[in-house]
Tab-separated table of C-alpha atoms in Angstrom:
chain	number	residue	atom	x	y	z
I	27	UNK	CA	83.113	154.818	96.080
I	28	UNK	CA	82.001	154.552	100.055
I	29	UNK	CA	83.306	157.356	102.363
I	30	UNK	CA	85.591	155.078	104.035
I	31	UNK	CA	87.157	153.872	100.865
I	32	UNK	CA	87.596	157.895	100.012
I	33	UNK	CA	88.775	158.384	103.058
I	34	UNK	CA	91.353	155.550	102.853
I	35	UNK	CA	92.780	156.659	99.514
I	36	UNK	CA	93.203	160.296	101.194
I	37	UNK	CA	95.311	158.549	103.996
I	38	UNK	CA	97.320	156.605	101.138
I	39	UNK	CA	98.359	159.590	99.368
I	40	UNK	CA	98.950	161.297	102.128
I	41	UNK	CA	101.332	159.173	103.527
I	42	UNK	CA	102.656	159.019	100.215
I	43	UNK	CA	103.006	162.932	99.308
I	44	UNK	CA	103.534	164.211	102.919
I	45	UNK	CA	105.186	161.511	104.640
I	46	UNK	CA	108.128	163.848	106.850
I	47	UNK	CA	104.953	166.216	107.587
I	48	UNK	CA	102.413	163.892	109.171
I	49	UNK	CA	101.642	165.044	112.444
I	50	UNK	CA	103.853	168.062	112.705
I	51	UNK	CA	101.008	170.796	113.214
I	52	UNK	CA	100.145	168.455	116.389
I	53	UNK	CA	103.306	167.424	117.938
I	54	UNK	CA	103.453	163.837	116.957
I	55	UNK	CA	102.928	161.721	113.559
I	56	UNK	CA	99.696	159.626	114.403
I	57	UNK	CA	96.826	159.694	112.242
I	58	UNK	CA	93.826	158.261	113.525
I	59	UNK	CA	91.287	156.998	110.897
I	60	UNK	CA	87.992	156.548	112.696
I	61	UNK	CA	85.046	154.018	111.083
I	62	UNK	CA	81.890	153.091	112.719
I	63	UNK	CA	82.315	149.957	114.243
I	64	UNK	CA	79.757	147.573	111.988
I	65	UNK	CA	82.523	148.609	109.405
I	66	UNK	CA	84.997	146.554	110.726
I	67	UNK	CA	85.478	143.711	108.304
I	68	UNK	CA	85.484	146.432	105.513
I	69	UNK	CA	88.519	148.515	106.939
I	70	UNK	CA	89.906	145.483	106.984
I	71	UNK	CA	89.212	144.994	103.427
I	72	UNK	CA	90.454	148.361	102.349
I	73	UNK	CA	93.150	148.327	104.305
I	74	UNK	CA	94.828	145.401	102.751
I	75	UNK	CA	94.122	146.457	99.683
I	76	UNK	CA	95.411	149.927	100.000
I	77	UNK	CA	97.954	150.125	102.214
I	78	UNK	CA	100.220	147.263	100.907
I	79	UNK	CA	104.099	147.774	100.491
I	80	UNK	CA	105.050	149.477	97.124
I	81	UNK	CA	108.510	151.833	96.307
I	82	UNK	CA	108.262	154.305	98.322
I	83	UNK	CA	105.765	153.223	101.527
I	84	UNK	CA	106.117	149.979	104.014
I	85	UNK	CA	103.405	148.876	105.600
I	86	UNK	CA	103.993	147.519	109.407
I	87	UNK	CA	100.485	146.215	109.920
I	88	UNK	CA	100.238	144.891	113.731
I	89	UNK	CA	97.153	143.571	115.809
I	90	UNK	CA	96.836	144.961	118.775
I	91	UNK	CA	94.618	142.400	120.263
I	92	UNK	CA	97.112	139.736	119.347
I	93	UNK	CA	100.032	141.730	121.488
I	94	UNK	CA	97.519	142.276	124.708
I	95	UNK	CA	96.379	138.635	124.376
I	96	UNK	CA	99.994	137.576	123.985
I	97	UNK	CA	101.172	139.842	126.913
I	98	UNK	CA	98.698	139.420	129.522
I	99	UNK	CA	98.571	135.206	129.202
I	100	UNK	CA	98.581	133.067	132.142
I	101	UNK	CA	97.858	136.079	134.376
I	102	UNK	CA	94.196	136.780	133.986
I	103	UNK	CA	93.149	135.676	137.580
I	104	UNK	CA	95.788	137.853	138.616
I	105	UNK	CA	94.936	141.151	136.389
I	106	UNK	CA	91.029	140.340	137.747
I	107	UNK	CA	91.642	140.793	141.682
I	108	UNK	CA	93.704	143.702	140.818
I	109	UNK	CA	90.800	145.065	138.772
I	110	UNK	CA	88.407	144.164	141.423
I	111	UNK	CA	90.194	145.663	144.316
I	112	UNK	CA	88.834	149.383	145.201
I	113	UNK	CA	92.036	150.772	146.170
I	114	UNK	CA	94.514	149.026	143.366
I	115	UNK	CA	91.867	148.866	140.738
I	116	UNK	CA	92.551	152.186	138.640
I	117	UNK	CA	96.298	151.477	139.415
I	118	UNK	CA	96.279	148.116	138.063
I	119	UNK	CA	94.716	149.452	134.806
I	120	UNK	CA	97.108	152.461	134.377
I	121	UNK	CA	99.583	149.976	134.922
I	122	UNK	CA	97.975	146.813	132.240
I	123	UNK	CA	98.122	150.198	130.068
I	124	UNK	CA	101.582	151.018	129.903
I	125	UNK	CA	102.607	147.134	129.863
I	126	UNK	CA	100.749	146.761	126.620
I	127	UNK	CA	101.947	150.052	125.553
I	128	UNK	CA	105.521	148.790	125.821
I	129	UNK	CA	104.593	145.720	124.410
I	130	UNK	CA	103.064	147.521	121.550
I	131	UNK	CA	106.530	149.913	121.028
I	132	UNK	CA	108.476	146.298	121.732
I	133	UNK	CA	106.173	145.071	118.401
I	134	UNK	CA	107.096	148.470	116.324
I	135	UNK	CA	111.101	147.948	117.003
I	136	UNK	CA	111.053	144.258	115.836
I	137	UNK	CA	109.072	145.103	112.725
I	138	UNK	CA	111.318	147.425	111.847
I	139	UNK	CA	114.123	146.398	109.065
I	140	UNK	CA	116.751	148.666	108.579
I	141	UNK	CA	116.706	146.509	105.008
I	142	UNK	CA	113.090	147.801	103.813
I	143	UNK	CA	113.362	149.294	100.566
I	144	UNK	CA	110.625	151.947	101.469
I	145	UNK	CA	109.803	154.492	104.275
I	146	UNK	CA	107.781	152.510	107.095
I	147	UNK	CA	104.588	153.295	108.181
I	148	UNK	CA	102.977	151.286	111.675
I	149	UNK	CA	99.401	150.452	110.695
I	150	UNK	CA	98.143	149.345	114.260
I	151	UNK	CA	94.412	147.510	114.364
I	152	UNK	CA	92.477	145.485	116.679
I	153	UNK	CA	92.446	148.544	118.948
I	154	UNK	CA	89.060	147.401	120.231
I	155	UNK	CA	91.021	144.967	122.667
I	156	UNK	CA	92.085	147.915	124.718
I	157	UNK	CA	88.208	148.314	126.123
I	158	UNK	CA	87.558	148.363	129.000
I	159	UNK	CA	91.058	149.083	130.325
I	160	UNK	CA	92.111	152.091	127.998
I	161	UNK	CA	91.548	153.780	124.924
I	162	UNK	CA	93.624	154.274	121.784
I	163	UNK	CA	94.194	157.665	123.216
I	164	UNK	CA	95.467	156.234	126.547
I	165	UNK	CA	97.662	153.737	125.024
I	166	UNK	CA	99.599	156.343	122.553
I	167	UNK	CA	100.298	159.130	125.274
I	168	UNK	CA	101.923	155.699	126.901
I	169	UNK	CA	103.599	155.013	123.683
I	170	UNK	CA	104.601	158.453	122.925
I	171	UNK	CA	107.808	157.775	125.428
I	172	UNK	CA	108.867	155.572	123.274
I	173	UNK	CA	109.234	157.532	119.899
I	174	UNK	CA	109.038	154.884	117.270
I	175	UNK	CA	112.120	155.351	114.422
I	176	UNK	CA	112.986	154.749	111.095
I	177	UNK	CA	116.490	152.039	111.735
I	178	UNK	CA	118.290	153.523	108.896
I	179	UNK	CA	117.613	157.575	108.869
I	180	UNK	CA	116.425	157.504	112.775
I	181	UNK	CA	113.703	159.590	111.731
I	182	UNK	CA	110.130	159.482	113.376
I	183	UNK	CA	107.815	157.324	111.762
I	184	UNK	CA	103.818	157.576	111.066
I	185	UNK	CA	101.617	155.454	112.933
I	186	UNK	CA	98.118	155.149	111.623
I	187	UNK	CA	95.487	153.791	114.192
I	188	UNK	CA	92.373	151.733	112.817
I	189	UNK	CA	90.207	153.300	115.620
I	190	UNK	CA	86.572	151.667	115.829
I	191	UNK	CA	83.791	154.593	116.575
I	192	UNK	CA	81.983	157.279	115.424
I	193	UNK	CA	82.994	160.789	115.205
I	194	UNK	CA	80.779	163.605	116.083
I	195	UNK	CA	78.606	166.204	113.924
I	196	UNK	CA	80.032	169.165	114.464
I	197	UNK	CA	83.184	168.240	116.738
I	198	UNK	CA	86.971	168.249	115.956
I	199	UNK	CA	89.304	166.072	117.073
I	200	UNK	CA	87.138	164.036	119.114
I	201	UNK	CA	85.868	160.774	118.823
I	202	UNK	CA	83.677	158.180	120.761
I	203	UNK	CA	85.776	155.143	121.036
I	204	UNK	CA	83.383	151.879	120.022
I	205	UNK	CA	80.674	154.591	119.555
I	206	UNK	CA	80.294	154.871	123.272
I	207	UNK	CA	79.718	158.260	124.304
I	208	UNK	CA	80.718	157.891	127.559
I	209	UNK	CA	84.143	156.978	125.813
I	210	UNK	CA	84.114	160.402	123.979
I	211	UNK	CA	87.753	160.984	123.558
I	212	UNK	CA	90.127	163.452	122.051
I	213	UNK	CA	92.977	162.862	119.757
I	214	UNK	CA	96.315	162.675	121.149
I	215	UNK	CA	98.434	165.258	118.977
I	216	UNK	CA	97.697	163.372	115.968
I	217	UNK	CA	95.662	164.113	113.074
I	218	UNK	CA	92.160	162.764	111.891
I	219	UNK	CA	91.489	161.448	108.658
């Protein structure tokens, strides 16, 4: 078995046997599962094979770069001159950030039934789309306003992030985001796995 097929039948059974303790040694319940990002087609692979719906889990799986594409259409000659303005540039981008952040939380909410038959679980991917503008980091101290809950025991729920790049030998809780190192990024109170 390939270390990311290990590694994503750790984060299955540990959703499955720790499910109210994800995150709570680091403030929130995000686990970020880092693959290089060559690998992409396989995470996709394992992931809908692994993390499907069953008794006790459900499996919200969203696409990120559906939601930004969806959320920023009809405005791109708009979203360019703020990006290419000097003084409104970094502005802009903090503020295409939190829009797809909300748009992202907006997402979570609707997927939520307060009729699933299992505990949900957000599975976000196509977190590449946030490049150039933000990082996966960036985009979940945005969403971390808006605390995702379980509908029907209002309980926070895990989110798992499909996060393309490469962690460093010898580092913790950092990773380069689309193997970039000057995108070298740390966690945001969320475990690795």
């Amino acid at each position: 078995m390939s270390d990311l097929a290990d590694r994503m039948l750790f984060l299955k059974q540990r959703l499955q046997q720790a499910y109210d303790g994800i995150g709570h040694s680091h403030g929130r319940p995000y686990v970020y599962f880092v693959y290089p990002p060559e690998q992409e087609r396989t995470v996709r692979r394992l992931v809908d094979e692994e993390l499907r719906n069953e008794a006790s889990l459900t499996f919200c799986h969203l696409d990120v770069l559906s939601i930004v594409l969806q959320s920023t259409a009809g405005q791109e000659a708009r979203r360019e001159q703020l990006l290419a303005d000097p003084v409104k540039g970094a502005g802009a981008a903090d503020s295409i950030m939190r829009l797809w952040a909300r748009r992202v939380a907006d997402a979570i909410t609707t997927t939520l039934q307060p009729e699933q038959s299992g505990r949900p679980v957000i599975v976000l991917r196509g977190l590449a789309a946030l490049h150039p503008l933000g990082t996966p980091t960036s985009m979940m101290e945005a969403l971390a306003e808006q605390e995702p809950r379980d509908p029907r025991t209002n309980k926070v729920i895990p989110i798992v992030l499909l996060v393309p790049g490469v962690r460093p030998a010898q580092s913790s809780r950092t990773y380069l985001f689309l193997g970039q190192e000057r995108l070298r990024q740390s966690f945001y109170r969320g475990e690795e796995v």
